[in-house]
Short mmCIF file of C-alpha atoms in Angstrom, two decimals:
data_model
loop_
_atom_site.label_atom_id
_atom_site.label_comp_id
_atom_site.label_asym_id
_atom_site.label_seq_id
_atom_site.Cartn_x
_atom_site.Cartn_y
_atom_site.Cartn_z
CA UNK Z 1 197.07 -49.36 46.38
CA UNK Z 2 195.50 -51.83 48.89
CA UNK Z 3 195.72 -48.90 51.18
CA UNK Z 4 193.93 -46.52 49.15
CA UNK Z 5 191.06 -48.99 48.57
CA UNK Z 6 190.90 -49.78 52.13
CA UNK Z 7 190.75 -46.23 53.28
CA UNK Z 8 188.05 -45.44 50.74
CA UNK Z 9 185.94 -48.37 51.75
CA UNK Z 10 186.28 -47.50 55.44
CA UNK Z 11 185.45 -44.01 54.79
CA UNK Z 12 185.29 -43.06 58.58
CA UNK Z 13 188.38 -40.87 58.58
CA UNK Z 14 187.35 -39.40 55.15
CA UNK Z 15 184.18 -37.78 56.35
CA UNK Z 16 185.47 -37.07 59.84
CA UNK Z 17 188.20 -34.58 58.86
CA UNK Z 18 185.83 -33.17 56.28
CA UNK Z 19 183.14 -32.59 58.91
CA UNK Z 20 185.70 -31.19 61.31
CA UNK Z 21 186.95 -28.66 58.74
CA UNK Z 22 183.40 -27.50 58.11
CA UNK Z 23 182.56 -27.27 61.73
CA UNK Z 24 185.58 -24.93 62.31
CA UNK Z 25 184.50 -22.58 59.37
CA UNK Z 26 181.13 -22.48 60.94
CA UNK Z 27 182.30 -21.84 64.46
CA UNK Z 28 184.95 -19.17 63.69
CA UNK Z 29 182.25 -16.50 62.34
CA UNK Z 30 180.07 -17.44 65.58
CA UNK Z 31 183.14 -16.67 67.83
CA UNK Z 32 184.58 -13.72 65.81
CA UNK Z 33 181.24 -11.90 64.78
CA UNK Z 34 179.74 -11.62 61.40
CA UNK Z 35 181.57 -8.48 59.95
CA UNK Z 36 182.67 -9.54 56.58
CA UNK Z 37 185.81 -7.28 56.72
CA UNK Z 38 187.12 -8.92 59.75
CA UNK Z 39 186.35 -12.46 58.49
CA UNK Z 40 187.78 -11.79 55.04
CA UNK Z 41 191.02 -10.66 56.79
CA UNK Z 42 191.46 -13.91 58.83
CA UNK Z 43 189.89 -16.37 56.29
CA UNK Z 44 193.17 -17.61 54.98
CA UNK Z 45 194.81 -18.28 58.37
CA UNK Z 46 191.48 -19.84 59.57
CA UNK Z 47 191.19 -22.19 56.51
CA UNK Z 48 194.91 -23.22 56.68
CA UNK Z 49 194.66 -23.97 60.61
CA UNK Z 50 191.56 -25.89 59.98
CA UNK Z 51 193.37 -28.09 57.26
CA UNK Z 52 196.23 -28.67 59.65
CA UNK Z 53 193.83 -29.87 62.35
CA UNK Z 54 191.66 -31.83 60.06
CA UNK Z 55 194.73 -33.56 58.59
CA UNK Z 56 195.87 -34.16 62.16
CA UNK Z 57 192.67 -36.33 63.10
CA UNK Z 58 193.23 -39.02 61.06
CA UNK Z 59 197.10 -39.19 61.23
CA UNK Z 60 197.35 -41.90 63.80
CA UNK Z 61 195.45 -44.35 61.66
CA UNK Z 62 198.22 -44.29 59.01
CA UNK Z 63 200.38 -47.00 60.54
CA UNK Z 64 198.45 -47.96 63.76
CA UNK Z 65 196.19 -50.58 62.46
CA UNK Z 66 198.94 -52.35 60.28
CA UNK Z 67 200.99 -52.32 63.19
CA UNK Z 68 198.63 -53.69 65.74
CA UNK Z 69 197.71 -56.79 63.23
CA UNK Z 70 201.24 -57.49 62.40
CA UNK Z 71 200.75 -56.58 58.72
CA UNK Z 72 203.59 -53.92 59.04
CA UNK Z 73 206.18 -56.66 59.71
CA UNK Z 74 204.94 -58.21 56.48
CA UNK Z 75 205.22 -54.90 54.66
CA UNK Z 76 208.71 -54.40 56.04
CA UNK Z 77 210.10 -57.75 54.69
CA UNK Z 78 208.12 -57.42 51.30
CA UNK Z 79 209.95 -56.93 48.12
CA UNK Z 80 208.59 -53.20 48.03
CA UNK Z 81 210.94 -51.11 49.96
CA UNK Z 82 209.58 -49.76 53.18
CA UNK Z 83 210.29 -46.25 51.96
CA UNK Z 84 207.81 -46.75 49.09
CA UNK Z 85 205.14 -48.28 51.29
CA UNK Z 86 205.59 -45.18 53.61
CA UNK Z 87 205.25 -42.93 50.47
CA UNK Z 88 202.17 -44.70 49.46
CA UNK Z 89 200.56 -44.64 52.70
CA UNK Z 90 201.19 -40.85 53.01
CA UNK Z 91 199.67 -40.47 49.50
CA UNK Z 92 196.70 -42.50 50.61
CA UNK Z 93 196.23 -40.16 53.61
CA UNK Z 94 196.33 -37.24 51.31
CA UNK Z 95 193.83 -38.67 49.19
CA UNK Z 96 191.41 -39.39 51.79
CA UNK Z 97 191.85 -36.30 53.82
CA UNK Z 98 194.19 -33.40 51.84
CA UNK Z 99 192.17 -33.78 48.55
CA UNK Z 100 188.69 -33.60 50.03
CA UNK Z 101 189.83 -30.48 52.01
CA UNK Z 102 191.03 -28.89 48.92
CA UNK Z 103 187.88 -29.59 47.04
CA UNK Z 104 185.51 -28.20 49.66
CA UNK Z 105 187.72 -25.20 50.63
CA UNK Z 106 186.19 -22.72 48.12
CA UNK Z 107 182.65 -23.29 49.86
CA UNK Z 108 184.19 -22.74 53.17
CA UNK Z 109 185.91 -19.57 51.66
CA UNK Z 110 182.52 -18.35 51.00
CA UNK Z 111 181.34 -18.77 54.51
CA UNK Z 112 184.41 -16.64 55.47
CA UNK Z 113 183.95 -13.93 52.83
CA UNK Z 114 187.28 -14.73 51.26
CA UNK Z 115 187.83 -12.21 48.63
CA UNK Z 116 187.10 -13.29 44.98
CA UNK Z 117 190.79 -12.95 43.93
CA UNK Z 118 191.89 -15.56 46.60
CA UNK Z 119 190.07 -18.58 45.55
CA UNK Z 120 192.37 -19.75 42.87
CA UNK Z 121 195.27 -19.21 45.12
CA UNK Z 122 193.52 -20.95 48.04
CA UNK Z 123 193.18 -23.90 45.94
CA UNK Z 124 196.74 -23.84 44.59
CA UNK Z 125 198.16 -23.28 48.22
CA UNK Z 126 196.16 -26.19 49.63
CA UNK Z 127 196.99 -28.36 46.77
CA UNK Z 128 200.65 -27.73 46.97
CA UNK Z 129 200.67 -27.69 50.83
CA UNK Z 130 198.50 -30.47 52.10
CA UNK Z 131 200.87 -33.35 50.72
CA UNK Z 132 203.60 -31.97 52.72
CA UNK Z 133 201.13 -32.08 55.89
CA UNK Z 134 200.42 -35.84 55.03
CA UNK Z 135 204.22 -36.63 54.44
CA UNK Z 136 205.16 -34.87 57.93
CA UNK Z 137 202.26 -36.53 59.51
CA UNK Z 138 203.43 -39.91 58.28
CA UNK Z 139 206.70 -39.36 59.80
CA UNK Z 140 205.21 -38.41 63.20
CA UNK Z 141 202.78 -41.29 62.83
CA UNK Z 142 205.89 -43.60 62.20
CA UNK Z 143 207.58 -42.06 65.35
CA UNK Z 144 204.66 -42.90 67.59
CA UNK Z 145 203.35 -46.03 66.18
CA UNK Z 146 204.57 -48.10 69.35
CA UNK Z 147 203.08 -45.76 71.70
CA UNK Z 148 199.70 -46.52 72.97
CA UNK Z 149 197.36 -43.48 73.01
CA UNK Z 150 199.96 -41.64 71.10
CA UNK Z 151 197.38 -39.13 69.59
CA UNK Z 152 198.36 -36.25 71.81
CA UNK Z 153 202.02 -37.08 71.56
CA UNK Z 154 201.80 -37.10 67.66
CA UNK Z 155 200.13 -33.78 67.71
CA UNK Z 156 202.86 -32.44 70.00
CA UNK Z 157 205.36 -33.74 67.48
CA UNK Z 158 203.77 -32.90 64.23
CA UNK Z 159 202.29 -29.55 64.83
CA UNK Z 160 205.44 -27.44 65.32
CA UNK Z 161 206.69 -29.07 62.02
CA UNK Z 162 203.66 -27.74 60.15
CA UNK Z 163 204.62 -24.16 61.04
CA UNK Z 164 206.56 -23.53 57.82
CA UNK Z 165 203.87 -24.87 55.61
CA UNK Z 166 201.13 -22.96 57.51
CA UNK Z 167 203.13 -19.67 57.34
CA UNK Z 168 203.90 -19.98 53.65
CA UNK Z 169 200.43 -21.38 52.68
CA UNK Z 170 198.52 -18.77 54.45
CA UNK Z 171 200.80 -15.93 53.34
CA UNK Z 172 200.16 -17.19 49.74
CA UNK Z 173 196.47 -16.89 50.11
CA UNK Z 174 196.59 -13.52 51.66
CA UNK Z 175 198.83 -12.04 49.11
CA UNK Z 176 196.49 -13.64 46.41
CA UNK Z 177 193.55 -11.96 48.18
CA UNK Z 178 195.24 -8.51 48.22
CA UNK Z 179 196.65 -8.84 44.47
CA UNK Z 180 200.21 -8.83 45.61
CA UNK Z 181 202.85 -10.87 44.01
CA UNK Z 182 202.81 -14.41 45.22
CA UNK Z 183 206.07 -15.73 43.73
CA UNK Z 184 208.16 -16.22 46.95
CA UNK Z 185 205.64 -18.12 49.13
CA UNK Z 186 204.45 -20.08 46.14
CA UNK Z 187 208.04 -21.25 45.61
CA UNK Z 188 208.82 -21.89 49.22
CA UNK Z 189 205.71 -23.83 49.72
CA UNK Z 190 206.58 -25.93 46.68
CA UNK Z 191 209.98 -26.46 47.83
CA UNK Z 192 208.83 -27.57 51.33
CA UNK Z 193 206.47 -30.16 49.84
CA UNK Z 194 208.95 -31.44 47.44
CA UNK Z 195 211.61 -31.53 50.13
CA UNK Z 196 209.37 -33.20 52.57
CA UNK Z 197 208.43 -35.76 49.74
CA UNK Z 198 212.23 -36.44 48.98
CA UNK Z 199 213.53 -36.89 52.38
CA UNK Z 200 210.69 -37.92 54.91
CA UNK Z 201 209.86 -41.23 53.30
CA UNK Z 202 213.31 -42.42 54.26
CA UNK Z 203 213.29 -40.92 57.82
CA UNK Z 204 209.83 -42.45 58.22
CA UNK Z 205 211.03 -45.76 57.02
CA UNK Z 206 213.99 -45.72 59.19
CA UNK Z 207 212.02 -44.90 62.19
CA UNK Z 208 209.45 -47.70 61.32
CA UNK Z 209 212.22 -50.37 61.31
CA UNK Z 210 213.38 -49.07 64.63
CA UNK Z 211 209.91 -49.47 66.07
CA UNK Z 212 209.56 -52.88 64.51
CA UNK Z 213 212.81 -54.14 65.89
CA UNK Y 1 246.30 -41.82 72.37
CA UNK Y 2 243.59 -40.26 74.43
CA UNK Y 3 240.50 -39.35 72.52
CA UNK Y 4 237.04 -38.25 73.27
CA UNK Y 5 235.77 -41.53 72.46
CA UNK Y 6 237.07 -42.98 75.76
CA UNK Y 7 234.45 -41.16 77.42
CA UNK Y 8 231.95 -43.08 75.43
CA UNK Y 9 232.67 -45.87 78.01
CA UNK Y 10 230.06 -45.39 80.80
CA UNK Y 11 232.26 -46.44 83.40
CA UNK Y 12 235.14 -44.19 82.48
CA UNK Y 13 232.62 -41.37 82.07
CA UNK Y 14 231.37 -41.89 85.46
CA UNK Y 15 234.88 -41.93 87.08
CA UNK Y 16 236.00 -38.86 85.09
CA UNK Y 17 232.73 -36.82 85.98
CA UNK Y 18 233.16 -37.90 89.62
CA UNK Y 19 235.78 -35.30 90.19
CA UNK Y 20 235.04 -33.09 87.09
CA UNK Y 21 231.38 -32.57 87.93
CA UNK Y 22 231.86 -30.53 91.36
CA UNK Y 23 234.74 -28.60 89.86
CA UNK Y 24 232.31 -27.49 86.93
CA UNK Y 25 229.41 -27.04 89.19
CA UNK Y 26 231.29 -24.64 91.61
CA UNK Y 27 232.98 -22.70 88.70
CA UNK Y 28 229.38 -22.38 87.06
CA UNK Y 29 228.18 -20.86 90.54
CA UNK Y 30 231.16 -18.54 90.92
CA UNK Y 31 231.40 -17.24 87.39
CA UNK Y 32 227.60 -16.85 86.98
CA UNK Y 33 227.52 -15.13 90.38
CA UNK Y 34 230.23 -12.59 89.42
CA UNK Y 35 228.62 -12.08 85.99
CA UNK Y 36 225.13 -11.35 87.43
CA UNK Y 37 226.12 -9.39 90.41
CA UNK Y 38 228.40 -7.33 88.25
CA UNK Y 39 225.50 -6.87 85.83
CA UNK Y 40 222.90 -6.11 88.48
CA UNK Y 41 224.83 -3.79 90.73
CA UNK Y 42 227.67 -2.31 88.95
CA UNK Y 43 226.53 -1.27 85.49
CA UNK Y 44 225.51 2.10 84.51
CA UNK Y 45 221.82 2.80 83.47
CA UNK Y 46 221.47 3.09 79.60
CA UNK Y 47 220.52 6.60 78.60
CA UNK Y 48 217.44 5.29 76.63
CA UNK Y 49 216.55 1.81 78.26
CA UNK Y 50 217.08 3.02 81.79
CA UNK Y 51 217.72 0.01 84.28
CA UNK Y 52 216.09 -2.37 81.93
CA UNK Y 53 219.32 -2.89 80.22
CA UNK Y 54 220.23 -5.08 83.13
CA UNK Y 55 218.16 -7.61 81.88
CA UNK Y 56 220.53 -8.43 79.00
CA UNK Y 57 222.67 -10.32 81.41
CA UNK Y 58 219.96 -12.89 81.62
CA UNK Y 59 218.35 -12.63 78.42
CA UNK Y 60 221.36 -13.08 76.03
CA UNK Y 61 223.02 -15.81 77.83
CA UNK Y 62 219.83 -17.82 78.35
CA UNK Y 63 218.88 -17.46 74.51
CA UNK Y 64 222.25 -18.37 73.69
CA UNK Y 65 222.22 -21.64 75.64
CA UNK Y 66 218.68 -22.39 74.48
CA UNK Y 67 220.08 -22.64 70.91
CA UNK Y 68 223.43 -24.09 71.89
CA UNK Y 69 221.71 -26.93 73.99
CA UNK Y 70 219.73 -28.04 70.83
CA UNK Y 71 222.72 -27.86 68.76
CA UNK Y 72 224.60 -30.09 71.33
CA UNK Y 73 221.51 -32.59 71.21
CA UNK Y 74 221.82 -32.67 67.40
CA UNK Y 75 225.47 -33.60 67.49
CA UNK Y 76 225.02 -36.12 70.40
CA UNK Y 77 222.01 -37.71 68.30
CA UNK Y 78 224.29 -37.96 65.36
CA UNK Y 79 227.05 -39.45 67.43
CA UNK Y 80 224.50 -41.93 68.75
CA UNK Y 81 223.02 -42.82 65.53
CA UNK Y 82 226.38 -43.34 63.89
CA UNK Y 83 228.83 -44.73 66.49
CA UNK Y 84 226.14 -46.19 69.06
CA UNK Y 85 227.65 -44.62 72.10
CA UNK Y 86 225.15 -44.75 74.91
CA UNK Y 87 226.55 -41.90 76.78
CA UNK Y 88 226.00 -39.86 73.78
CA UNK Y 89 222.29 -40.68 73.56
CA UNK Y 90 221.75 -40.17 77.33
CA UNK Y 91 223.63 -36.84 77.23
CA UNK Y 92 221.14 -35.73 74.55
CA UNK Y 93 218.35 -36.78 76.80
CA UNK Y 94 219.97 -34.86 79.86
CA UNK Y 95 220.32 -31.63 78.02
CA UNK Y 96 216.74 -31.40 76.88
CA UNK Y 97 215.32 -30.14 80.07
CA UNK Y 98 218.03 -27.72 80.56
CA UNK Y 99 217.29 -26.48 76.89
CA UNK Y 100 213.68 -26.00 77.94
CA UNK Y 101 214.39 -23.91 81.11
CA UNK Y 102 216.86 -21.77 79.17
CA UNK Y 103 214.29 -21.08 76.43
CA UNK Y 104 211.75 -20.31 79.05
CA UNK Y 105 214.10 -17.94 80.63
CA UNK Y 106 214.96 -16.29 77.35
CA UNK Y 107 211.11 -15.82 76.71
CA UNK Y 108 210.19 -14.57 80.10
CA UNK Y 109 213.02 -12.06 80.34
CA UNK Y 110 212.17 -11.02 76.81
CA UNK Y 111 208.68 -10.47 77.89
CA UNK Y 112 209.57 -8.62 80.80
CA UNK Y 113 211.96 -6.45 78.86
CA UNK Y 114 209.63 -5.91 75.96
CA UNK Y 115 206.98 -4.65 78.19
CA UNK Y 116 208.64 -1.21 79.16
CA UNK Y 117 210.55 -0.84 75.89
CA UNK Y 118 208.07 -1.93 73.17
CA UNK Y 119 204.96 -1.33 75.37
CA UNK Y 120 203.91 -5.05 75.12
CA UNK Y 121 204.66 -8.28 76.67
CA UNK Y 122 204.46 -10.14 73.61
CA UNK Y 123 204.89 -9.18 69.94
CA UNK Y 124 204.39 -11.23 66.81
CA UNK Y 125 208.00 -10.89 66.16
CA UNK Y 126 209.86 -13.38 64.36
CA UNK Y 127 212.55 -13.94 66.97
CA UNK Y 128 210.09 -14.40 69.69
CA UNK Y 129 208.04 -16.71 67.75
CA UNK Y 130 210.81 -18.86 66.57
CA UNK Y 131 211.75 -19.16 70.29
CA UNK Y 132 208.38 -20.25 71.03
CA UNK Y 133 208.61 -22.89 68.25
CA UNK Y 134 212.04 -24.10 69.51
CA UNK Y 135 210.17 -24.41 73.04
CA UNK Y 136 207.57 -26.66 71.50
CA UNK Y 137 210.34 -28.78 69.62
CA UNK Y 138 211.89 -29.29 73.08
CA UNK Y 139 208.64 -30.35 74.66
CA UNK Y 140 207.85 -32.79 71.84
CA UNK Y 141 211.22 -34.33 72.11
CA UNK Y 142 211.05 -34.88 75.96
CA UNK Y 143 207.53 -36.14 75.47
CA UNK Y 144 208.83 -38.81 72.82
CA UNK Y 145 211.52 -39.88 75.33
CA UNK Y 146 208.94 -40.36 78.17
CA UNK Y 147 206.57 -42.13 76.07
CA UNK Y 148 208.67 -45.13 74.81
CA UNK Y 149 209.57 -47.77 77.18
CA UNK Y 150 212.60 -49.50 75.61
CA UNK Y 151 215.59 -47.18 76.34
CA UNK Y 152 217.56 -48.01 72.95
CA UNK Y 153 214.34 -47.67 70.90
CA UNK Y 154 213.77 -44.19 72.57
CA UNK Y 155 217.06 -43.28 72.06
CA UNK Y 156 217.01 -43.93 68.28
CA UNK Y 157 213.63 -42.48 67.70
CA UNK Y 158 214.48 -39.25 69.57
CA UNK Y 159 217.63 -38.94 67.62
CA UNK Y 160 216.01 -39.11 64.31
CA UNK Y 161 213.24 -36.77 65.65
CA UNK Y 162 216.19 -34.22 66.63
CA UNK Y 163 217.57 -34.39 63.14
CA UNK Y 164 214.39 -34.02 61.38
CA UNK Y 165 213.20 -31.29 63.79
CA UNK Y 166 216.31 -29.35 63.39
CA UNK Y 167 215.55 -29.04 59.79
CA UNK Y 168 211.97 -27.90 60.43
CA UNK Y 169 213.08 -25.67 63.35
CA UNK Y 170 215.46 -23.95 60.90
CA UNK Y 171 212.59 -23.68 58.39
CA UNK Y 172 210.28 -22.28 60.90
CA UNK Y 173 212.80 -19.68 61.88
CA UNK Y 174 213.02 -18.63 58.17
CA UNK Y 175 209.30 -18.56 57.92
CA UNK Y 176 208.91 -16.47 60.81
CA UNK Y 177 211.12 -13.78 59.48
CA UNK Y 178 209.25 -14.18 56.29
CA UNK Y 179 205.89 -13.64 58.29
CA UNK Y 180 206.75 -10.59 59.96
CA UNK Y 181 209.43 -7.99 60.13
CA UNK Y 182 209.52 -7.63 63.87
CA UNK Y 183 210.60 -5.20 66.77
CA UNK Y 184 213.54 -7.24 68.05
CA UNK Y 185 216.86 -5.60 67.41
CA UNK Y 186 219.47 -7.50 65.51
CA UNK Y 187 222.38 -9.25 67.30
CA UNK Y 188 224.16 -6.32 68.93
CA UNK Y 189 227.13 -8.35 70.15
CA UNK Y 190 228.68 -8.91 66.69
CA UNK Y 191 232.46 -8.92 66.62
CA UNK Y 192 232.57 -6.58 63.70
CA UNK Y 193 234.19 -3.14 64.01
CA UNK Y 194 231.95 -0.44 65.50
CA UNK Y 195 230.28 -2.72 68.07
CA UNK Y 196 227.47 -1.08 69.68
CA UNK Y 197 227.53 -2.33 72.99
CA UNK Y 198 230.11 -0.69 75.34
CA UNK Y 199 232.59 -2.63 77.29
CA UNK Y 200 230.94 -1.54 80.83
CA UNK Y 201 228.18 -4.00 79.39
CA UNK Y 202 230.21 -6.31 77.63
CA UNK Y 203 232.63 -7.42 80.36
CA UNK Y 204 229.74 -8.63 82.53
CA UNK Y 205 227.79 -10.04 79.58
CA UNK Y 206 230.53 -12.21 78.53
CA UNK Y 207 231.14 -13.36 82.08
CA UNK Y 208 227.40 -14.22 82.48
CA UNK Y 209 227.52 -16.13 79.14
CA UNK Y 210 230.32 -18.13 80.36
CA UNK Y 211 228.51 -18.86 83.60
CA UNK Y 212 225.38 -20.00 81.83
CA UNK Y 213 227.56 -22.24 79.72
CA UNK Y 214 229.13 -23.83 82.85
CA UNK Y 215 225.70 -24.14 84.31
CA UNK Y 216 224.59 -25.93 81.11
CA UNK Y 217 227.72 -28.21 81.15
CA UNK Y 218 227.46 -28.96 84.86
CA UNK Y 219 223.68 -29.82 84.50
CA UNK Y 220 224.14 -31.95 81.48
CA UNK Y 221 227.01 -33.90 83.23
CA UNK Y 222 224.94 -34.53 86.34
CA UNK Y 223 221.84 -35.51 84.21
CA UNK Y 224 223.75 -37.91 82.25
CA UNK Y 225 225.30 -39.48 85.29
CA UNK Y 226 221.59 -39.88 86.51
CA UNK Y 227 220.65 -41.35 82.98
CA UNK Y 228 223.43 -43.85 83.11
CA UNK Y 229 222.53 -44.97 86.73
CA UNK Y 230 218.88 -45.28 85.63
CA UNK Y 231 219.89 -47.21 82.54
CA UNK Y 232 222.08 -49.64 84.59
CA UNK Y 233 219.22 -50.20 86.92
CA UNK Y 234 216.83 -50.90 84.14
CA UNK Y 235 219.23 -53.40 82.76
CA UNK Y 236 219.73 -54.97 86.16
CA UNK Y 237 216.02 -55.33 86.84
CA UNK Y 238 215.50 -56.81 83.26
CA UNK Y 239 218.19 -59.30 83.87
CA UNK Y 240 216.69 -60.47 87.26
CA UNK Y 241 213.44 -60.89 85.61
CA UNK Y 242 214.98 -63.11 83.07
CA UNK Y 243 216.81 -65.24 85.74
CA UNK O 1 223.61 -1.56 98.46
CA UNK O 2 220.68 -1.97 96.20
CA UNK O 3 221.17 0.10 93.20
CA UNK O 4 218.76 2.70 92.21
CA UNK O 5 216.72 0.97 89.27
CA UNK O 6 214.75 4.10 88.60
CA UNK O 7 211.24 3.46 87.22
CA UNK O 8 211.89 -0.02 85.93
CA UNK O 9 212.77 -1.50 89.26
CA UNK O 10 209.92 -4.04 89.12
CA UNK O 11 210.62 -5.26 85.62
CA UNK O 12 214.30 -5.79 86.50
CA UNK O 13 213.87 -7.48 89.67
CA UNK O 14 211.10 -9.51 88.29
CA UNK O 15 213.44 -10.75 85.38
CA UNK O 16 216.21 -11.52 87.87
CA UNK O 17 214.00 -13.41 90.43
CA UNK O 18 212.21 -15.31 87.67
CA UNK O 19 215.28 -16.28 85.99
CA UNK O 20 217.26 -17.35 89.04
CA UNK O 21 214.04 -19.05 90.49
CA UNK O 22 213.83 -21.10 87.20
CA UNK O 23 217.44 -22.14 87.30
CA UNK O 24 217.09 -22.96 91.02
CA UNK O 25 214.15 -25.24 90.35
CA UNK O 26 215.95 -26.98 87.47
CA UNK O 27 219.08 -27.64 89.65
CA UNK O 28 216.94 -28.95 92.51
CA UNK O 29 215.07 -31.31 90.05
CA UNK O 30 218.34 -32.51 88.60
CA UNK O 31 219.93 -32.97 91.97
CA UNK O 32 216.84 -34.72 93.65
CA UNK O 33 216.21 -37.05 90.78
CA UNK O 34 219.94 -37.75 90.62
CA UNK O 35 219.75 -38.58 94.33
CA UNK O 36 216.81 -40.67 94.03
CA UNK O 37 218.17 -42.86 91.23
CA UNK O 38 221.45 -43.22 92.77
CA UNK O 39 219.90 -44.46 96.08
CA UNK O 40 217.54 -47.02 94.14
CA UNK O 41 220.70 -48.28 92.20
CA UNK O 42 222.65 -48.58 95.60
CA UNK O 43 219.86 -50.29 97.09
CA UNK O 44 219.32 -52.77 94.13
CA UNK O 45 223.00 -53.63 94.08
CA UNK O 46 223.11 -54.19 97.63
CA UNK O 47 220.16 -56.63 97.37
CA UNK O 48 222.04 -58.41 94.96
CA UNK O 49 225.01 -58.84 96.90
CA UNK O 50 223.18 -60.09 99.74
CA UNK O 51 221.59 -62.76 97.86
CA UNK O 52 224.83 -63.82 96.25
#
């Protein structure tokens, strides 16, 4: 809870990821050209890649501050298990970056001429997929918490792990846009998020304990 | 009772590899040379693919070793996490650069082969893409090793990364197949009856696969020896600083 | 001696040269690094025995 309040009060990462997402949606048409058909074709992928990168921006803050001022040591010995702390921190990260992305994504879809049928699926896909991004990111942040200037390393570690989420998420939106059946990517996306939420807190807590040793 | 755990002792590992490494290394050179020379000079051209079929003697062994290297790292990481044998962690570290090069060779030979056959250097093909992702996983693994100062912490963290990364690498492979159907032919080396590859190609192919395997073993042994020495050096320096 | 590679001569030779070159580089790197570390360790151990 404390994290949530702090993150909301600090607000920095909050706006930053969002602004980045917006800039990307503005830049892509400028780079690709204004043809609606082309943009509509690539919109799901662009939005998903944008979400991935926006998410990445604030990852290194998940544990870095607490690690530096030593409060992570306190949390590790607190009655609340470290696994739960990790899960809460990932949730806080999702609420401050993932959720806003989901909320503004329809507006950005408009900028990219996303077909009307896809909006619902865009929101569903991002809603289902972004928690996995935060959880995987928390694991990556836990791995690199002891590394100074670990931002680049963090992206190198985390981005390959984002591949399945990206593929299924973007596929879900494209299929939704074309009115095809969305069952398989939907189930797989949900499965990845559920699996990540179930297993990664333990892996991340394990890694944090190693780093705090 | 002689068991594999004896080699978890760095000293014993060093003593054994002292005589084993040259043997494996020269065997690797010899077997690979036989396989590749046979493959390059003494195999007939395929009636459809022409001489490009000769690339198979590089492509398949390197791709095989690229995957096997990761599996070996996974096993070594597990052994390190469970039984805390330093040699195991250092062997995993030594295997990563070999895996990177094997992946790179697989990708390059694939591109060079794909150019005349499919008319393109690169295709949004699931096998190709999952290999590229594997390459990225290798880079991340090596970068994490390099970034962390304390050797035991680095070994622990990279081992966990290897475990979690394996799951995601598998998922990515599955995702890539979902993403695109692809140009790459299926594995044509299956042992099932009615195999599609003729013995004229199979014999040199198996030989070069063995050769690449031996190259991998030799390089990992050599790399592990280096890592053990580097580790000892670090410990000595640290002890001197304490004194 | 050189087999007739037909119209794919460039591709095939390129694949062989690139692969063998990469393996060669890797072997060289492993060997050089091994030698450097071995020498550094030997030096360190000699220093210690001199002091003692």
